[in-house]
Structures are given as structure tokens and as C-alpha cells.
Amino acid sequence: MANLHKRVLVAGIATVLATAGGPAFAEIVSPSPVTSPSFNGPVYAVAYRGSTVYVGGSFTKASAGGRTVERIRLAAFDSLTGALLDWRPSADANVRALAVDGDTVYAAGDFDRVNGQLRDSIAGLDAAGGWLTSMRHTVLGQPNALATGHGRVYLGGRIAAVDGLPRANLAAFSTATGELEAWAPTTDDTVHALASGPDRIYLGGSFHRTNGARSTLRLSAVDPVTGALDPRFVPRPVSQVFALAAAPDGVYAALGGLGGRAVSYTREGAIRWTRVFDGDAQAITVLGGTVYVGGHFDSACTTTNNGVKGSCTDGSVTRGKLAAVDPQGNLLAWAPQANGVAGTRSLAASPELASISAVGDFTTVGGLPRKRYAEFGAFRRTESGQLRSDYVASYNFDTTVTDGTFDDGSGRGHLLRTVTRNGATPKMITHGLGQALQFPAKCTGPACPRLILRSQPALDLNPGNRPIRYGAGVLLSSAETSSGENILQKGYSTGGGQYKLQVDGISGKPSCGIGDGTIHLARSRVSVADGNWHSLECRRTGSALSLLVDGVVRAIVPVAATLAIDTDAPLTVGGKGGGTDNDQFHGSLDDVWVHIG
């Protein structure tokens, strides 16, 4: 990846600068998944209600906190703690869709019974206790999608009848009584996706006509009360639609076909932007202006062109099963890297928690075990219930305070002060829409210029044995490497321990280090000394230390889960000190950050 996507903190939310389609800003969640339950089979559906996450699929067991318990195709847990809740309805076959309205969770799928009682393909469940509501119907066909709004729960799929009354792939039920509504628009083939907008219900699938109209290929909009077709919306997507996310000014669609697509449509159906992938896009959601896409793709194409088998013809960047796009259609650096074949099947967003959830068939995300569920958030809650950022330091070098020190964008006040020797001075260079810091050129001997940045000691820069992530954007050429160059460091190998990010040797290969006495190093086999910007990230979670280069895991080493870092030493950037042998960094840095928790 030739350009670093800038990370800035604004009001506690990480902001990323895109480069794939031109510069633009959008709020974005962390690419590192939080701790969450795992499941022993595919998860097809996910929905939020406050801080509770509901999931449905074909699983029979869930694991959290070292315990595995029975959960028969339905489960719920606390998003803030990752703890499973005692919400345990059971379905006798797959749950394929979920939706929430007030105190009711709606489930649809292949089942005939829920909690041992007859519930054919659709059921209403109490959100707190998991018991069934009085809603009970007979559905002839295969439900695929649910959406709530306008006093109704809408059902889509390949459906011929409900309670003996003809329905052509669509139906609706009252959320007040659970009764079948008269709402009955028609499609001539399967509905895969529904989305409830302010004055429309968007329909997506493999159909060619809605209500008999020819201009409704695969994506259409109908009235939420009457079911009448909205003739103003004429999008005509190029392949079948698997998922939808409604917005006040239009709709976002995830498309399959030979190479998947994420498309932003206006209310009239005009295309704002298209992002192309090398596999189906099967899930889509939006949070804070950023559009998140999931599927079974492995790469995102750098243009909208792809080949007959879906491969990117004009270049690509790695995006394993998950990607993010800003409001202008620029591909963002967010790249959690999930595994698997089917990959991500569904996504959900929670504006209240500033988080998104992904479900599917993956078992790892970013090198971490995340079996079929992963959640990504920008915030965590304090004991008082207030949202807070876990970024304890963040430096984009775009702003300074009056004495010339570099400001801390995390809001924690950890200013970086310049320490120089032999006439070194900070030099700013342009990077993206801001600036980066260039360090002294390569030099040997005691008279060489030396420059580092140093904070004051602070307890909240010490992770103890908690998870920690830290990183930087690095620009380094082959002429700027040396035997060892420090990018970021706090502490030393003894006396409380240390964590650090550095570039090792003339070859320019980065490494992450952490330890107290014994230092554990995760070393990359890939050099970053190629004259291009690269994003480097170190992650310590439990008993593993990982190094990521441009969002891709390049090394993992074991560490003791009890290893704790607690040091009075300051955080330094660009070297470990101002002396002669300070492991001076000779390239340019931007977006240096530390995240604990």
C-alpha cells in the first residue's frame, strides 16, 4: 500500500484519510476486534438493541469467558463486556434473519418450532426473557430477510403464501398485534434483502419486476403502508442484490455476480459511487458516514474494472472479507482481515455504541481467534457508563501548542517535546491533507544531528497486562536504514519493562517488542524501506504479540499472559534518547498512536 491512510482523533473517534480514490475523511471504527463470544457453526444474522447483541444461525453452542454453553441457533450477549446473557430461545432449524422493534426480537428462517412450540418460519421473541410472543403464522416458502419500521415487521424471501393467502415473495405483520397485514407488493423472483427508509421499503434480490413493472430490475422501492411501487427510484444494478442499508438520502447495496460491488444510490436511483471486489459483497451497513462492506472477497479493486471471473484487472489491495468506504466512495485503510470461504454474511451498526458487528463463517480476524462473530468499536464505557476513547496518545503532527510542542489528539494531554543534539531541527513535510515529521538524515559519528520527541511520564501510557495496540505511519527509503532505528518506545528492558516499534537492520524490516527482562520480538520478513508510506501496528492481546504491515499480519510471537509493563519512563518517538547511540530514526513519521484496552 503506497500511501498511509491517516489516523486522527477528533472528539475521541478515529478518523482515517483515504487514498485509493482521492483524499476524504470519514469516521471509522477500530480494525481490531474486541473480545466477544464465539460459535460452533455459521452465524447468519445479527441485530443490536441498546448494548445487547442478538445473533442467529445454525450454531448449537456458544463460548465466552472460557465456558462453552448450549445456544440453539439463537443467542444474546452484552456488547460492553462480551458476556453471554441468559437469553436462550431455541429453533429447530436455521435462523436466517433478525430484526428488533421495541421489546421484541423477530426471527425468520427454516425452522418449524421455536422453544418447542409451532412457529413456521417467523417468530416474535421477548427481548429480555426469550419467550415467544403470540405471533404465529404459516409461511409457504423460504424467508431470507426482515426489516422493521412504520409499525410493521417486513418479511422477504422466496414466498408463495402466508396463512393460505397468496404472497409473491413479500409480506408484513403488525408489530402491535403480530397479525398479517394487507401489505403485499409482488416480485417475480427471490427477495434477498430489505431496508426500511423514512418513507420507503427498499427491496433487493434476483427479481426482474416489482408489482409487474419492467423498470425494477433487482432493486426497487415501495410504499411502507400501501406497497405501491415508487416509480421515482430506478437504479438497475448490474447483478443480484444481497444486502441493503437505507439512508435519508438514498440506499447502499451489496451486490454479487462476477466480482462483488458496493454501490451508493441516490433517492432517484442514480449511482453516486461503486467499489468493486474480487468476490460477492454479501453484507453492508453504515455508521457515521462510513459504509462497511462484508462478503467472501479477498481483495478490493483499485478501479471499477474486473475480469470475466471477477478478478481485479487494474490492481487491487488486500481486504479479507471486510472493507470500509468513505462517503465519497474512497476505499479506506480499515482492513481487519477475516478468513474463510463464505466470509462475512451480515453486518449491523450501533450508533449508540459507535460499533459494528460482523457475522459469518470466519474463524480468525486480524490473526486473532474470532469464531463467526466479531465486533469493532471506537469507544468503550467507563464504570459510570460514559463513553471514552481508549487511545491514550495520538500524534498527527498537524497541530502544535504555543511553545512548539506537538499536540496529543487523544485528549489525554501527553504533549511531545523536542529533544535535539548537534543542531538537529524538526522538519515538516506534506503528507495527505496534513503534514509529517522528517527526522535527521543518515549519519555516522559523534557529531551527527540527533532528534527525538519525548512525553512526560504518565500512568495511563502503561498497559500493565491489558491489551495494547500502538503504531505509526512510516516513510523510509533504502538509503535511510541503519543497524536499528526506533520509531516508538516506552520503557527499557528492565525496571518495569518496555513496549516498542522499530526498524531492524539495513534491510529495513520492522519489528514489535515487548517485555520485562526478556524482550519478545515479532519481526516482519517484509521490508518497508521502499520510499513509500506504510502503516505499522503492534498488537499485544493476552499471550500473543502481533506485527501488522499495512493491515496484514506479518508476525506473531507468544508472550506470557501475565507479562505486565509498568514503567516511569516517558514515551519517545524517533529514538530512545538524545545521546550518540540513540537508535536514531532517519525517515519520516506520521500518525503515531497508542491504544490500551
Coordinates of N, CA, C and O in Angstrom, one line a residue, residues 97-99 106 108 122 135 144-157 159 169-175 181 183-185 194-197 200-203 222-227:
A97 N -32.5 -14.5 9.5 CA -32.7 -13.1 9.6 C -33.2 -12.7 11.0 O -34.0 -13.5 11.6
L98 N -32.8 -11.5 11.5 CA -33.2 -11.0 12.8 C -33.6 -9.5 12.6 O -33.0 -8.8 11.7
A99 N -34.5 -9.0 13.3 CA -34.8 -7.6 13.4 C -35.4 -7.3 14.8 O -36.0 -8.2 15.4
Y106 N -37.5 -10.2 16.3 CA -38.1 -11.1 15.3 C -37.1 -11.9 14.7 O -36.0 -11.5 14.3
A108 N -36.5 -15.0 11.6 CA -37.1 -15.7 10.4 C -36.0 -16.7 9.9 O -34.8 -16.5 10.0
I122 N -41.3 -17.8 11.0 CA -41.2 -16.5 11.6 C -41.7 -16.5 13.0 O -42.7 -17.2 13.3
M135 N -47.4 -14.1 18.2 CA -47.3 -14.1 16.8 C -47.1 -15.5 16.3 O -46.1 -16.2 16.7
N144 N -35.8 -14.9 3.8 CA -34.4 -14.5 3.8 C -34.1 -13.3 4.5 O -33.0 -13.1 5.0
A145 N -35.1 -12.4 4.7 CA -34.8 -11.0 5.1 C -35.9 -10.5 6.0 O -37.1 -10.8 5.8
L146 N -35.6 -9.6 7.0 CA -36.5 -8.9 7.8 C -36.1 -7.5 7.9 O -34.9 -7.1 7.9
A147 N -37.1 -6.6 8.1 CA -36.9 -5.2 8.4 C -38.1 -4.7 9.2 O -39.2 -5.2 9.1
T148 N -37.8 -3.8 10.1 CA -38.9 -3.2 10.9 C -39.0 -1.7 10.7 O -38.0 -1.0 10.3
G149 N -40.2 -1.2 10.9 CA -40.5 0.2 10.7 C -41.9 0.5 10.4 O -42.6 -0.5 9.9
H150 N -42.4 1.7 10.6 CA -43.8 2.1 10.2 C -44.8 1.1 10.8 O -45.8 0.9 10.2
G151 N -44.5 0.7 12.1 CA -45.5 -0.2 12.8 C -45.6 -1.6 12.2 O -46.5 -2.3 12.6
R152 N -44.6 -2.0 11.4 CA -44.6 -3.3 10.8 C -43.3 -4.0 10.9 O -42.3 -3.4 11.0
V153 N -43.3 -5.3 10.8 CA -42.1 -6.1 10.5 C -42.3 -6.7 9.1 O -43.3 -7.4 8.8
Y154 N -41.4 -6.4 8.2 CA -41.5 -6.8 6.8 C -40.7 -8.1 6.6 O -39.5 -8.2 7.1
L155 N -41.2 -9.0 5.8 CA -40.6 -10.3 5.5 C -40.3 -10.4 4.0 O -41.2 -10.1 3.2
G156 N -39.1 -10.9 3.6 CA -38.9 -11.1 2.2 C -38.2 -12.4 2.0 O -37.5 -13.0 2.9
G157 N -38.3 -13.0 0.8 CA -37.6 -14.3 0.5 C -38.2 -14.8 -0.8 O -38.4 -14.1 -1.7
I159 N -41.3 -16.7 -1.3 CA -42.5 -17.0 -0.5 C -43.7 -17.0 -1.4 O -43.9 -16.1 -2.2
N169 N -43.4 -13.3 -2.6 CA -42.1 -13.1 -2.0 C -42.0 -12.0 -1.0 O -40.9 -11.7 -0.4
L170 N -43.1 -11.4 -0.6 CA -43.1 -10.3 0.4 C -44.4 -10.4 1.3 O -45.4 -10.8 0.8
A171 N -44.2 -10.0 2.5 CA -45.3 -9.9 3.5 C -45.0 -9.0 4.6 O -43.8 -8.6 4.8
A172 N -46.0 -8.6 5.4 CA -45.7 -7.7 6.5 C -46.7 -8.1 7.6 O -47.8 -8.6 7.4
F173 N -46.3 -7.8 8.9 CA -47.0 -8.2 10.1 C -47.0 -6.9 11.0 O -46.1 -6.2 11.1
S174 N -48.1 -6.8 11.7 CA -48.2 -5.6 12.7 C -47.3 -5.9 13.9 O -47.3 -7.0 14.4
T175 N -46.5 -4.9 14.2 CA -45.7 -5.1 15.4 C -46.5 -4.9 16.7 O -46.0 -5.3 17.8
E181 N -50.6 -8.3 7.7 CA -51.1 -7.1 7.2 C -51.5 -7.3 5.7 O -51.1 -8.3 5.1
W183 N -50.5 -5.5 3.4 CA -49.3 -5.0 2.6 C -48.8 -6.2 1.7 O -48.4 -7.2 2.3
A184 N -48.8 -6.1 0.4 CA -48.5 -7.3 -0.4 C -47.9 -6.9 -1.8 O -48.5 -7.3 -2.8
P185 N -46.9 -6.1 -1.8 CA -46.2 -5.9 -3.2 C -45.7 -7.3 -3.7 O -45.6 -8.2 -2.9
L194 N -34.0 -6.5 2.6 CA -35.0 -5.4 2.8 C -34.3 -4.3 3.7 O -33.4 -4.6 4.5
A195 N -34.7 -3.1 3.4 CA -34.3 -2.0 4.3 C -35.4 -1.0 4.4 O -36.1 -0.6 3.4
S196 N -35.6 -0.5 5.6 CA -36.7 0.4 5.9 C -36.2 1.8 6.0 O -35.3 2.2 6.8
G197 N -36.7 2.7 5.0 CA -36.3 4.1 5.0 C -37.4 4.9 5.6 O -38.4 4.4 6.0
R200 N -40.0 4.7 2.6 CA -39.9 3.7 1.6 C -39.5 2.4 2.3 O -38.8 2.4 3.3
I201 N -39.8 1.3 1.7 CA -39.2 0.0 2.0 C -38.4 -0.4 0.7 O -39.0 -0.5 -0.4
Y202 N -37.1 -0.5 0.8 CA -36.3 -0.9 -0.3 C -36.2 -2.5 -0.4 O -36.1 -3.1 0.6
L203 N -36.3 -3.0 -1.6 CA -36.3 -4.4 -1.9 C -35.1 -4.7 -2.7 O -34.8 -4.0 -3.7
V222 N -40.9 0.5 -2.4 CA -42.3 0.5 -2.4 C -42.8 1.3 -1.2 O -42.0 1.6 -0.2
D223 N -44.0 1.7 -1.2 CA -44.6 2.4 -0.1 C -44.7 1.5 1.2 O -45.1 0.4 1.1
P224 N -44.3 2.0 2.4 CA -44.4 1.2 3.6 C -45.7 0.8 4.1 O -45.9 -0.1 4.8
V225 N -46.8 1.5 3.6 CA -48.2 1.3 4.0 C -49.0 0.6 3.0 O -49.6 -0.4 3.2
T226 N -48.9 1.1 1.7 CA -49.7 0.5 0.7 C -49.0 -0.5 -0.1 O -49.7 -1.4 -0.8
G227 N -47.7 -0.5 -0.2 CA -47.0 -1.5 -1.0 C -46.8 -1.0 -2.5 O -46.3 -1.7 -3.3

